[in-house]
Coordinates of C-alpha atoms in Angstrom, one line a residue:
Chain A
M878 CA -30.8 -84.3 -15.4
E879 CA -32.2 -80.8 -15.0
A880 CA -29.2 -79.4 -16.9
F881 CA -29.8 -81.9 -19.6
V882 CA -33.4 -80.9 -20.0
N883 CA -32.3 -77.2 -20.0
V884 CA -29.9 -77.9 -22.9
L885 CA -32.7 -79.7 -24.8
T886 CA -35.2 -76.9 -24.3
N887 CA -32.8 -74.0 -24.8
P888 CA -34.2 -72.2 -27.7
Y889 CA -30.8 -71.4 -29.2
Y890 CA -29.8 -75.1 -29.3
V891 CA -33.2 -76.1 -30.6
Q892 CA -32.8 -73.5 -33.4
V893 CA -29.3 -74.6 -34.3
A894 CA -30.4 -78.3 -34.3
T895 CA -33.5 -77.4 -36.5
M896 CA -31.4 -75.5 -39.0
M897 CA -29.0 -78.4 -39.1
G898 CA -31.8 -80.8 -39.9
I899 CA -33.2 -78.5 -42.6
F900 CA -29.8 -78.3 -44.4
L901 CA -29.3 -82.0 -43.9
I902 CA -32.3 -82.7 -46.1
A903 CA -30.8 -80.4 -48.8
A904 CA -27.4 -82.1 -48.4
L905 CA -29.0 -85.5 -48.8
G906 CA -30.6 -84.4 -52.0
L907 CA -27.2 -83.2 -53.3
H908 CA -25.7 -86.5 -52.1
L909 CA -28.0 -88.3 -54.5
I910 CA -27.0 -86.0 -57.4
T911 CA -23.2 -85.7 -56.7
G912 CA -22.4 -88.6 -54.4
V913 CA -24.5 -91.4 -56.0
T914 CA -24.9 -90.3 -59.6
G915 CA -21.6 -88.4 -59.8
Q916 CA -23.1 -85.3 -61.4
F917 CA -21.8 -81.9 -60.4
S918 CA -24.4 -79.4 -59.2
F919 CA -23.1 -75.9 -58.1
G920 CA -26.6 -74.5 -58.0
H921 CA -28.4 -76.4 -55.3
A922 CA -29.4 -73.3 -53.4
A923 CA -31.5 -72.3 -56.4
F924 CA -33.8 -75.3 -55.9
L925 CA -34.0 -74.5 -52.2
S926 CA -35.2 -71.0 -53.1
I927 CA -37.7 -72.3 -55.6
G928 CA -39.2 -74.6 -53.0
A929 CA -39.0 -72.0 -50.3
Y930 CA -40.8 -69.3 -52.3
S931 CA -43.4 -71.5 -53.9
S932 CA -44.5 -73.0 -50.5
A933 CA -44.3 -69.7 -48.7
L934 CA -46.5 -68.0 -51.4
M935 CA -49.0 -70.8 -51.2
T936 CA -49.2 -70.5 -47.4
I937 CA -49.6 -66.7 -47.6
H938 CA -52.0 -66.5 -50.6
L939 CA -53.9 -69.9 -50.7
H940 CA -53.9 -70.8 -47.0
T941 CA -53.5 -74.4 -47.9
P942 CA -52.2 -76.8 -45.2
F943 CA -48.5 -76.7 -44.6
I944 CA -47.8 -80.3 -45.5
L945 CA -49.4 -79.8 -48.9
N946 CA -47.4 -76.6 -49.4
M947 CA -44.2 -78.4 -48.5
L948 CA -44.8 -81.2 -51.0
A949 CA -45.7 -78.6 -53.6
G950 CA -42.5 -76.8 -52.9
G951 CA -40.6 -80.0 -53.4
L952 CA -42.4 -80.8 -56.6
M953 CA -41.9 -77.3 -58.0
A954 CA -38.2 -77.6 -57.4
A955 CA -38.2 -81.0 -59.0
L956 CA -40.0 -79.6 -62.0
W957 CA -37.3 -77.0 -62.5
G958 CA -34.8 -79.7 -61.9
V959 CA -36.2 -81.6 -64.9
L960 CA -36.4 -78.5 -67.0
L961 CA -32.8 -77.6 -66.3
G962 CA -31.6 -81.2 -66.4
F963 CA -33.1 -82.1 -69.7
P964 CA -30.9 -79.9 -71.8
S965 CA -27.9 -79.6 -69.4
L966 CA -27.3 -83.2 -68.2
R967 CA -26.0 -84.0 -71.6
L968 CA -23.0 -81.9 -70.5
T969 CA -20.5 -83.7 -68.3
G970 CA -18.3 -82.8 -65.3
D971 CA -17.3 -79.2 -64.9
Y972 CA -19.5 -78.0 -67.7
L973 CA -22.5 -79.3 -66.0
G974 CA -21.3 -77.7 -62.8
I975 CA -20.9 -74.3 -64.5
T976 CA -24.3 -74.5 -66.1
T977 CA -26.0 -75.2 -62.7
L978 CA -24.0 -72.4 -61.2
G979 CA -25.3 -70.0 -63.9
F980 CA -28.8 -71.3 -63.4
G981 CA -28.5 -70.6 -59.7
E982 CA -27.4 -67.0 -60.2
I983 CA -30.2 -66.5 -62.8
V984 CA -32.8 -67.8 -60.4
R985 CA -31.5 -65.5 -57.7
V986 CA -31.7 -62.4 -60.0
V987 CA -35.2 -63.4 -61.2
F988 CA -36.4 -63.6 -57.6
I989 CA -35.0 -60.1 -57.0
N990 CA -36.9 -58.8 -60.0
M991 CA -40.2 -60.5 -59.3
K992 CA -43.0 -58.5 -57.7
I993 CA -44.8 -61.4 -55.9
T994 CA -41.6 -62.4 -54.0
G995 CA -41.0 -59.0 -52.6
G996 CA -37.9 -58.5 -54.7
A997 CA -34.6 -57.5 -53.0
G998 CA -36.5 -56.4 -49.9
G999 CA -37.5 -60.0 -49.2
L1000 CA -40.7 -61.8 -48.4
G1001 CA -41.9 -61.5 -44.9
G1002 CA -45.0 -62.5 -42.9
I1003 CA -44.6 -66.3 -43.5
P1004 CA -46.3 -68.1 -40.6
R1005 CA -44.1 -70.3 -38.6
E1006 CA -45.1 -73.9 -39.3
T1007 CA -41.7 -75.7 -39.0
N1008 CA -40.6 -77.2 -35.7
I1009 CA -37.8 -79.5 -34.7
L1010 CA -40.1 -82.5 -34.6
I1011 CA -41.4 -82.0 -38.2
V1012 CA -37.9 -81.4 -39.5
Y1013 CA -36.5 -84.6 -38.0
I1014 CA -39.5 -86.7 -39.1
V1015 CA -38.7 -85.4 -42.6
V1016 CA -35.0 -86.1 -42.1
A1017 CA -35.8 -89.7 -41.0
L1018 CA -38.1 -90.2 -44.0
T1019 CA -35.4 -88.8 -46.4
I1020 CA -32.7 -91.1 -45.0
W1021 CA -35.0 -94.1 -45.2
G1022 CA -36.1 -93.2 -48.7
L1023 CA -32.5 -92.7 -49.9
Y1024 CA -31.4 -96.1 -48.5
R1025 CA -34.3 -97.7 -50.3
I1026 CA -33.4 -95.8 -53.5
Q1027 CA -29.7 -96.6 -53.3
N1028 CA -30.3 -100.3 -52.8
S1029 CA -32.8 -100.6 -55.6
R1030 CA -32.3 -101.4 -59.3
F1031 CA -32.7 -97.7 -59.9
G1032 CA -30.0 -96.7 -57.4
R1033 CA -27.6 -99.2 -58.7
A1034 CA -28.1 -97.8 -62.2
L1035 CA -27.2 -94.4 -60.9
A1036 CA -24.1 -95.7 -59.2
A1037 CA -23.2 -97.4 -62.5
I1038 CA -23.4 -94.1 -64.3
R1039 CA -21.1 -92.5 -61.7
E1040 CA -18.5 -95.3 -62.1
D1041 CA -18.5 -95.4 -65.9
E1042 CA -21.1 -93.8 -68.0
I1043 CA -20.1 -95.6 -71.2
A1044 CA -20.0 -99.0 -69.6
A1045 CA -23.4 -98.3 -68.0
E1046 CA -24.8 -97.3 -71.4
S1047 CA -23.5 -100.5 -73.0
M1048 CA -25.3 -102.4 -70.2
G1049 CA -28.6 -101.0 -71.4
I1050 CA -29.0 -98.1 -69.0
N1051 CA -30.1 -94.9 -70.7
P1052 CA -27.8 -92.4 -68.8
L1053 CA -29.7 -89.2 -69.7
L1054 CA -33.0 -90.6 -68.4
Y1055 CA -31.6 -91.9 -65.2
K1056 CA -29.5 -88.8 -64.6
I1057 CA -32.7 -86.6 -65.0
Q1058 CA -34.6 -88.8 -62.6
G1059 CA -31.8 -88.7 -60.1
F1060 CA -31.6 -84.9 -60.5
A1061 CA -35.3 -84.6 -60.1
L1062 CA -35.3 -86.6 -56.8
G1063 CA -32.3 -84.6 -55.5
T1064 CA -33.9 -81.3 -56.3
F1065 CA -37.2 -82.5 -54.8
F1066 CA -35.4 -82.9 -51.4
A1067 CA -33.9 -79.4 -51.9
G1068 CA -37.4 -78.0 -52.4
I1069 CA -38.7 -79.7 -49.3
S1070 CA -35.7 -78.3 -47.4
G1071 CA -36.4 -74.8 -48.7
S1072 CA -40.1 -75.0 -47.7
L1073 CA -39.0 -76.0 -44.1
F1074 CA -36.5 -73.1 -44.2
A1075 CA -39.1 -70.6 -45.3
H1076 CA -41.6 -71.6 -42.5
M1077 CA -38.8 -71.6 -40.0
M1078 CA -37.2 -68.2 -40.7
Q1079 CA -40.6 -66.6 -41.6
Y1080 CA -38.7 -64.3 -44.0
L1081 CA -37.0 -65.0 -47.3
N1082 CA -34.4 -63.0 -49.2
P1083 CA -32.9 -64.0 -52.5
A1084 CA -29.5 -63.1 -51.0
D1085 CA -29.8 -66.2 -48.8
F1086 CA -29.7 -68.4 -51.8
G1087 CA -26.6 -67.2 -53.7
F1088 CA -23.9 -69.5 -55.0
A1089 CA -22.1 -69.3 -51.6
R1090 CA -25.0 -71.3 -50.2
S1091 CA -24.8 -73.8 -53.0
F1092 CA -21.1 -74.3 -52.3
E1093 CA -21.8 -74.6 -48.5
I1094 CA -24.1 -77.5 -49.2
L1095 CA -21.6 -79.0 -51.6
N1096 CA -19.0 -78.7 -48.8
Y1097 CA -21.2 -80.7 -46.4
V1098 CA -21.4 -83.5 -48.9
V1099 CA -17.8 -83.5 -50.0
L1100 CA -16.2 -83.0 -46.6
G1101 CA -18.4 -85.7 -45.1
G1102 CA -17.4 -88.2 -47.8
L1103 CA -18.9 -88.4 -51.2
G1104 CA -21.4 -91.2 -51.8
S1105 CA -21.9 -92.0 -48.2
I1106 CA -25.2 -91.1 -46.3
P1107 CA -23.5 -91.2 -42.9
G1108 CA -20.8 -89.0 -44.5
A1109 CA -23.4 -86.4 -45.6
I1110 CA -24.9 -86.5 -42.1
L1111 CA -21.5 -86.1 -40.4
G1112 CA -20.4 -83.4 -42.9
T1113 CA -23.6 -81.4 -42.3
A1114 CA -23.3 -81.7 -38.5
V1115 CA -19.6 -80.7 -38.4
L1116 CA -19.8 -77.8 -40.8
S1117 CA -23.1 -76.4 -39.7
L1118 CA -22.0 -76.5 -36.1
A1119 CA -18.5 -75.3 -36.8
P1120 CA -19.4 -71.6 -37.2
E1121 CA -21.4 -71.8 -33.9
F1122 CA -18.4 -73.4 -32.1
L1123 CA -16.1 -70.9 -33.7
R1124 CA -18.1 -67.9 -32.4
F1125 CA -15.5 -67.3 -29.6
V1126 CA -12.9 -66.3 -32.2
Q1127 CA -15.4 -63.8 -33.6
E1128 CA -14.0 -62.0 -36.6
Y1129 CA -11.4 -64.7 -37.2
R1130 CA -14.2 -67.3 -37.7
M1131 CA -14.4 -67.3 -41.5
L1132 CA -10.6 -67.1 -41.7
I1133 CA -10.4 -70.4 -39.7
Y1134 CA -13.3 -71.9 -41.6
G1135 CA -11.6 -71.3 -45.0
A1136 CA -8.2 -72.6 -43.7
L1137 CA -10.0 -75.7 -42.3
M1138 CA -11.6 -76.4 -45.7
V1139 CA -8.1 -76.5 -47.3
L1140 CA -6.6 -78.6 -44.5
M1141 CA -9.4 -81.1 -44.4
M1142 CA -9.1 -81.6 -48.2
I1143 CA -5.3 -82.0 -48.0
F1144 CA -5.4 -84.6 -45.2
R1145 CA -8.7 -86.3 -46.0
P1146 CA -9.2 -85.8 -49.8
H1147 CA -12.1 -88.3 -49.9
G1148 CA -13.9 -86.6 -47.0
L1149 CA -14.3 -87.7 -43.4
L1150 CA -16.1 -90.9 -44.1
G1151 CA -15.1 -91.3 -47.8
G1152 CA -14.6 -95.0 -48.6
V1153 CA -16.0 -96.1 -45.2
D1154 CA -18.9 -98.5 -45.7
F1155 CA -20.8 -99.0 -42.4
A1156 CA -22.7 -102.1 -43.5
R1157 CA -19.4 -103.8 -44.5
L1158 CA -17.7 -102.6 -41.4
Y1159 CA -20.5 -104.0 -39.2
K1160 CA -20.3 -107.4 -41.0
K1161 CA -16.6 -107.5 -40.6
I1162 CA -16.8 -106.9 -36.9
K1163 CA -19.6 -109.5 -36.6
N1164 CA -17.5 -112.0 -38.6
K1165 CA -14.5 -111.4 -36.4
R1166 CA -16.5 -111.9 -33.3
K1167 CA -18.0 -115.1 -34.8
S1168 CA -14.5 -116.4 -35.7
V1169 CA -13.2 -115.5 -32.3
E1170 CA -16.2 -117.4 -30.8
S1171 CA -15.7 -120.4 -33.0
N1172 CA -12.0 -120.4 -32.2
N1173 CA -12.8 -120.3 -28.6
A1174 CA -15.2 -123.2 -29.1
E1175 CA -12.6 -125.2 -30.9
G1176 CA -10.2 -124.4 -28.1
I1177 CA -12.4 -126.2 -25.7
Chain B
M529 CA -29.0 -40.9 -82.1
F530 CA -29.4 -44.7 -81.9
W531 CA -26.2 -45.3 -83.7
Q532 CA -24.2 -42.9 -81.6
Q533 CA -25.6 -44.6 -78.5
F534 CA -24.7 -47.9 -80.0
W535 CA -21.1 -47.1 -80.8
Q536 CA -20.6 -45.5 -77.4
Q537 CA -22.0 -48.6 -75.6
L538 CA -19.9 -50.8 -77.9
V539 CA -16.8 -49.0 -76.7
N540 CA -17.9 -49.2 -73.1
G541 CA -18.6 -52.9 -73.6
V542 CA -15.2 -53.6 -75.1
T543 CA -13.5 -51.8 -72.2
L544 CA -15.4 -53.8 -69.6
G545 CA -14.9 -56.9 -71.7
S546 CA -11.2 -56.5 -71.9
T547 CA -10.9 -56.4 -68.1
Y548 CA -13.0 -59.6 -68.0
A549 CA -10.7 -61.1 -70.6
L550 CA -7.6 -60.3 -68.5
I551 CA -9.0 -62.3 -65.6
A552 CA -10.5 -65.0 -67.8
L553 CA -7.0 -65.8 -69.2
G554 CA -5.9 -66.9 -65.8
Y555 CA -8.9 -69.3 -65.5
T556 CA -8.5 -70.7 -68.9
M557 CA -4.7 -71.3 -68.7
V558 CA -5.0 -73.0 -65.4
Y559 CA -7.9 -75.1 -66.5
G560 CA -6.1 -76.0 -69.7
I561 CA -3.2 -77.4 -67.8
I562 CA -4.6 -79.1 -64.6
Q563 CA -8.4 -79.1 -65.3
L564 CA -9.0 -77.1 -62.1
I565 CA -11.5 -74.3 -61.8
N566 CA -9.4 -72.0 -59.7
F567 CA -12.0 -70.2 -57.6
A568 CA -9.4 -68.3 -55.7
H569 CA -8.4 -66.4 -58.9
G570 CA -11.0 -63.7 -58.2
E571 CA -9.3 -63.1 -54.9
V572 CA -5.9 -62.7 -56.5
Y573 CA -7.5 -60.0 -58.7
M574 CA -9.0 -58.3 -55.6
I575 CA -5.6 -58.3 -53.8
G576 CA -4.1 -56.8 -57.0
A577 CA -6.6 -54.0 -56.7
F578 CA -5.8 -53.4 -53.0
T579 CA -2.0 -53.4 -53.7
G580 CA -2.6 -50.8 -56.4
L581 CA -4.6 -48.7 -54.0
I582 CA -1.9 -48.9 -51.3
M583 CA 0.8 -47.9 -53.8
V584 CA -1.0 -44.8 -55.1
T585 CA -2.3 -43.6 -51.7
V586 CA 0.5 -44.5 -49.3
Y587 CA 3.5 -44.4 -51.5
K588 CA 2.1 -41.8 -54.0
V589 CA 3.6 -43.6 -57.0
N590 CA 2.7 -43.3 -60.6
F591 CA -0.1 -45.6 -61.7
M592 CA 2.2 -47.6 -64.0
V593 CA 4.4 -48.4 -61.0
A594 CA 1.2 -49.3 -59.1
I595 CA 0.2 -51.8 -61.8
L596 CA 3.7 -53.3 -61.8
A597 CA 3.6 -53.6 -58.0
A598 CA 0.2 -55.3 -58.1
M599 CA 1.6 -57.8 -60.6
L600 CA 4.6 -58.4 -58.5
V601 CA 2.5 -59.0 -55.3
C602 CA 0.1 -61.3 -57.1
I603 CA 2.7 -63.6 -58.7
P604 CA 4.2 -65.0 -55.5
L605 CA 0.7 -65.1 -54.0
A606 CA -0.7 -67.3 -56.7
I607 CA 2.4 -69.6 -56.7
L608 CA 2.0 -70.0 -52.9
I609 CA -1.7 -70.8 -53.3
E610 CA -0.9 -73.5 -55.9
R611 CA 1.8 -75.0 -53.7
V612 CA -0.2 -75.1 -50.5
A613 CA -3.8 -75.8 -51.6
Y614 CA -3.7 -77.5 -55.0
R615 CA -0.5 -79.4 -55.5
P616 CA -1.1 -81.9 -52.7
L617 CA -4.5 -82.6 -54.3
R618 CA -3.4 -83.1 -57.9
R619 CA -4.0 -86.8 -57.9
S620 CA -7.3 -86.9 -55.9
T621 CA -10.9 -86.6 -57.0
R622 CA -12.1 -83.6 -59.1
L623 CA -14.1 -82.0 -56.2
A624 CA -11.3 -82.0 -53.6
P625 CA -9.2 -79.2 -55.2
L626 CA -12.4 -77.3 -56.0
I627 CA -13.4 -77.3 -52.3
S628 CA -9.8 -76.4 -51.4
A629 CA -9.9 -73.4 -53.8
L630 CA -13.2 -72.2 -52.2
G631 CA -11.5 -72.5 -48.8
V632 CA -8.6 -70.3 -50.1
S633 CA -11.1 -67.8 -51.5
I634 CA -13.0 -67.5 -48.2
F635 CA -9.7 -67.2 -46.3
L636 CA -8.4 -64.4 -48.5
Q637 CA -11.7 -62.4 -48.5
T638 CA -11.8 -62.6 -44.7
L639 CA -8.1 -61.8 -44.4
I640 CA -8.4 -58.6 -46.4
T641 CA -11.6 -57.6 -44.6
L642 CA -9.8 -58.0 -41.3
I643 CA -6.7 -56.0 -42.4
K644 CA -8.9 -53.3 -43.9
G645 CA -11.3 -53.3 -40.9
G646 CA -14.7 -53.9 -42.5
P647 CA -16.3 -55.0 -45.8
N648 CA -17.4 -51.6 -47.0
P649 CA -15.8 -50.3 -50.2
L650 CA -12.8 -47.9 -50.4
A651 CA -12.6 -45.1 -52.9
F652 CA -9.9 -45.4 -55.5
P653 CA -8.3 -42.0 -56.0
Q654 CA -8.2 -40.4 -59.4
V655 CA -4.6 -41.1 -60.4
I656 CA -4.6 -39.8 -64.0
Q657 CA -5.9 -36.6 -65.4
D658 CA -9.2 -37.4 -67.0
T659 CA -9.6 -35.9 -70.4
V660 CA -12.2 -36.9 -72.9
Y661 CA -11.2 -37.8 -76.4
V662 CA -13.8 -37.6 -79.1
L663 CA -13.5 -39.9 -82.1
G664 CA -16.4 -39.6 -84.5
P665 CA -19.6 -40.4 -82.6
V666 CA -17.7 -41.9 -79.6
R667 CA -16.2 -40.4 -76.4
F668 CA -13.3 -42.1 -74.7
S669 CA -12.1 -41.3 -71.3
T670 CA -8.4 -41.6 -70.5
V671 CA -9.0 -44.6 -68.3
Q672 CA -10.8 -46.3 -71.0
V673 CA -8.0 -45.7 -73.5
L674 CA -5.5 -46.9 -70.8
I675 CA -7.5 -50.1 -70.2
L676 CA -7.8 -50.9 -73.9
V677 CA -4.1 -50.2 -74.5
M678 CA -2.8 -52.1 -71.4
A679 CA -5.1 -55.1 -72.0
S680 CA -4.1 -55.4 -75.7
L681 CA -0.4 -55.1 -74.8
L682 CA -0.6 -57.7 -72.1
M683 CA -2.6 -60.1 -74.4
V684 CA -0.1 -59.6 -77.2
F685 CA 2.7 -60.3 -74.8
L686 CA 1.0 -63.4 -73.5
Q687 CA 0.3 -64.7 -77.0
F688 CA 4.0 -64.1 -77.9
T689 CA 5.1 -66.0 -74.7
V690 CA 2.9 -69.0 -75.3
K691 CA 3.7 -69.2 -79.1
Y692 CA 7.4 -68.4 -79.3
T693 CA 9.2 -69.1 -76.1
R694 CA 10.6 -72.3 -74.6
I695 CA 8.3 -72.1 -71.5
G696 CA 5.4 -71.3 -73.8
K697 CA 6.0 -74.5 -75.8
A698 CA 6.2 -76.4 -72.5
M699 CA 2.9 -74.9 -71.5
R700 CA 1.2 -76.0 -74.7
A701 CA 2.7 -79.5 -74.4
T702 CA 1.5 -79.8 -70.8
S703 CA -2.0 -78.7 -71.6
E704 CA -2.1 -81.2 -74.5
D705 CA -1.1 -84.1 -72.3
Y706 CA 0.1 -83.7 -68.8
E707 CA 1.5 -87.3 -68.4
T708 CA 3.3 -87.4 -71.8
A709 CA 4.8 -83.9 -71.3
S710 CA 6.3 -85.1 -68.0
L711 CA 7.7 -88.1 -69.7
M712 CA 9.3 -85.9 -72.4
G713 CA 11.5 -84.2 -69.8
I714 CA 9.3 -81.2 -69.2
N715 CA 9.3 -80.1 -65.5
V716 CA 5.5 -79.9 -65.3
N717 CA 5.5 -78.5 -61.8
R718 CA 7.5 -75.6 -63.0
V719 CA 5.1 -75.2 -65.9
V720 CA 2.1 -75.2 -63.5
S721 CA 3.8 -72.6 -61.3
F722 CA 4.6 -70.4 -64.3
T723 CA 1.0 -70.7 -65.5
F724 CA -0.3 -69.5 -62.1
A725 CA 2.2 -66.7 -62.1
V726 CA 1.2 -65.4 -65.6
G727 CA -2.5 -65.6 -64.8
A728 CA -1.9 -63.8 -61.5
A729 CA 0.1 -61.0 -63.2
L730 CA -2.8 -60.4 -65.6
A731 CA -5.4 -60.5 -62.8
G732 CA -3.3 -58.1 -60.7
A733 CA -3.1 -55.6 -63.6
G734 CA -6.8 -56.1 -64.2
G735 CA -7.6 -55.3 -60.6
V736 CA -5.8 -52.0 -60.6
L737 CA -7.3 -51.0 -64.0
V738 CA -10.8 -51.9 -62.7
G739 CA -10.2 -49.9 -59.6
M740 CA -9.3 -46.9 -61.7
Y741 CA -12.3 -47.4 -64.0
F742 CA -15.0 -47.8 -61.3
N743 CA -13.2 -45.7 -58.6
S744 CA -14.2 -48.2 -55.9
I745 CA -12.8 -51.5 -54.5
H746 CA -13.9 -53.8 -51.7
P747 CA -12.8 -57.2 -50.3
F748 CA -15.6 -59.1 -52.1
M749 CA -15.2 -57.6 -55.5
G750 CA -13.4 -60.7 -56.7
V751 CA -16.5 -62.9 -56.4
S752 CA -18.8 -61.4 -59.0
V753 CA -16.1 -60.4 -61.4
G754 CA -14.4 -63.7 -60.9
L755 CA -17.5 -65.7 -61.7
K756 CA -18.3 -63.6 -64.8
S757 CA -14.7 -63.8 -66.1
F758 CA -14.9 -67.5 -65.6
C759 CA -18.1 -67.5 -67.6
A760 CA -16.2 -65.6 -70.3
A761 CA -13.5 -68.3 -70.3
V762 CA -16.1 -71.0 -70.7
V763 CA -18.1 -69.1 -73.4
G764 CA -14.9 -68.7 -75.4
G765 CA -14.0 -72.4 -74.9
I766 CA -12.1 -73.2 -71.7
G767 CA -8.5 -74.0 -72.3
S768 CA -8.2 -71.7 -75.3
I769 CA -6.4 -68.4 -74.9
P770 CA -8.0 -66.6 -77.9
G771 CA -11.3 -68.0 -76.7
A772 CA -10.9 -66.3 -73.3
M773 CA -10.2 -63.0 -75.0
L774 CA -13.2 -63.4 -77.3
G775 CA -15.5 -64.6 -74.5
G776 CA -14.5 -61.7 -72.2
I777 CA -15.1 -59.0 -74.8
F778 CA -18.3 -60.8 -75.9
L779 CA -19.7 -60.9 -72.4
G780 CA -18.6 -57.3 -71.7
I781 CA -20.5 -56.1 -74.7
A782 CA -23.5 -58.2 -73.8
E783 CA -23.6 -56.8 -70.3
V784 CA -23.3 -53.2 -71.3
M785 CA -25.8 -53.5 -74.1
G786 CA -28.2 -55.3 -71.8
V787 CA -28.0 -52.6 -69.2
A788 CA -28.4 -49.9 -71.9
A789 CA -31.5 -51.7 -73.3
G790 CA -33.1 -51.4 -69.9
F791 CA -32.4 -54.7 -68.3
D792 CA -30.2 -53.2 -65.6
T793 CA -31.8 -55.1 -62.8
Y794 CA -30.8 -58.3 -64.6
K795 CA -27.2 -57.2 -65.0
E796 CA -25.7 -60.0 -62.9
A797 CA -27.6 -62.6 -64.8
I798 CA -26.8 -61.6 -68.4
A799 CA -23.4 -63.3 -68.4
F800 CA -24.9 -66.5 -67.0
G801 CA -27.8 -66.5 -69.5
F802 CA -25.3 -66.3 -72.4
L803 CA -23.2 -69.0 -70.8
I804 CA -26.1 -71.4 -70.7
L805 CA -27.2 -70.6 -74.2
V806 CA -23.7 -71.1 -75.6
L807 CA -23.1 -74.3 -73.7
L808 CA -26.4 -75.8 -74.9
F809 CA -25.6 -75.2 -78.5
K810 CA -21.9 -75.7 -78.4
P811 CA -21.0 -77.6 -75.3
T812 CA -17.3 -76.8 -75.3
G813 CA -17.6 -73.0 -76.0
L814 CA -17.1 -70.9 -79.1
L815 CA -13.5 -71.9 -79.8
G816 CA -13.2 -75.1 -77.7
L817 CA -12.3 -78.4 -79.2
P818 CA -14.9 -81.2 -79.1
I819 CA -14.6 -83.6 -76.1
Q820 CA -13.7 -87.1 -77.0
R821 CA -15.5 -89.9 -75.3
K822 CA -13.0 -92.7 -74.6
V823 CA -13.8 -96.1 -73.2

């Protein structure tokens, strides 16, 4: 028991778990954009950085409460999501991916050049407001919110666009409008995640939000299984913990990480939980149990 | 004074742009045939540069031999990457080969960092006597002339291969329609391997030329150049070979002019800014064909 408590209060484990939660929120945002709506976004880290910087600057300069700053960070990211989405979501597939990738790099370079963000030297002196409890409350709210969204009329419209945009359009769905709304929601979660990140690390640097970070988050979603919330959670858990577990191989860590990415895709091209529907699985098990019970009853 | 500066920067821009074009060709040809953004292409270019460095420092060979050696190392490497990481995924979702490509890219970067013993840059020795040629208002260095000549030769050779040889015809047919080409008796797997090989040869040559031009190479050099070259391919119209050349030179000029105009801190963003502008007004790039929406 004591060992268990020690593990739970070990600052290193708490730190790893908190960071995992923070990136899980970002991954869930991307899940809505790529997994549910089927739109490529290779610039998710840019929205994290927008949320991170705007909330951090509000905390430093306006001294407003953290919860307000966090929401403002999310809304700022969503605003930029709409501004980018409006012209670029007309593009499809890879072209959209490339545009978002370009946007991500531009945002990074702009943050390096801005005075108020501290430029390439980074922004320090952000008070620590994030703790593991807040992070996991937000994670729970995000998961709950996403389940509500996905099972609503709106969520089904997004899924229809993913399956076949033209068919969805002929059913009276305005794809551009829905895609922008989905994009705004996804980037909102990225902004929230960025705010939590800023008030966790207490220091921000544009280099943390390069395209490598965007692809890392995309990895979480794709390796977990596109379109599945449990998949996004599993993917984030496995991949954000993998570098920690691979610490013993030290310099070979990234070598193994890269090779694992290739192997996982070859053996599970749809991700770890791709195509696994837990609700259906649960029902199946329940039905089986019921039929076994009724068979037993008939037997008597 | 202004015009002299202008012409000089134009020459510098075309030089930089033709190295982008050499790498962009690999992206565009692969995309044209299997619709894959080959993110590991930048690493092939990086390995080409390192091969060139080893050839000139350890084996003390002529730079032409070094370029040839880089091409010969990159060709089997790219074919191997395609076999191992992309071919098993050809029939799966669009994102799976993309993630696989990123995995290869991380793997190769780390591998070269480990072999080299650290991520810091290595100096590329001066392998050719640097004389300056003056033509009107413009000054050319020997390396610049070499890059321009080599790049044009390789591009003419590529254009000839694609237009007038049997395998070139097969490449064009496969990029037109993969399924139908395979039904017409074209060995599409061979065509894909050949495409990767050609792209890798150009990237390998580009790596050595850039090493000679900037005198410095490092294990992560493929990332930024790869992304920018990829932008060049998209700006020109992805899938189109003349488009990649045009896009590369266009972005090279834009970047050099932007830096000369005082936006040097925005250097890394110029290519992406142009990319977004071009895509918004012409969604398939300058020379790209319009996408057809099929039900």
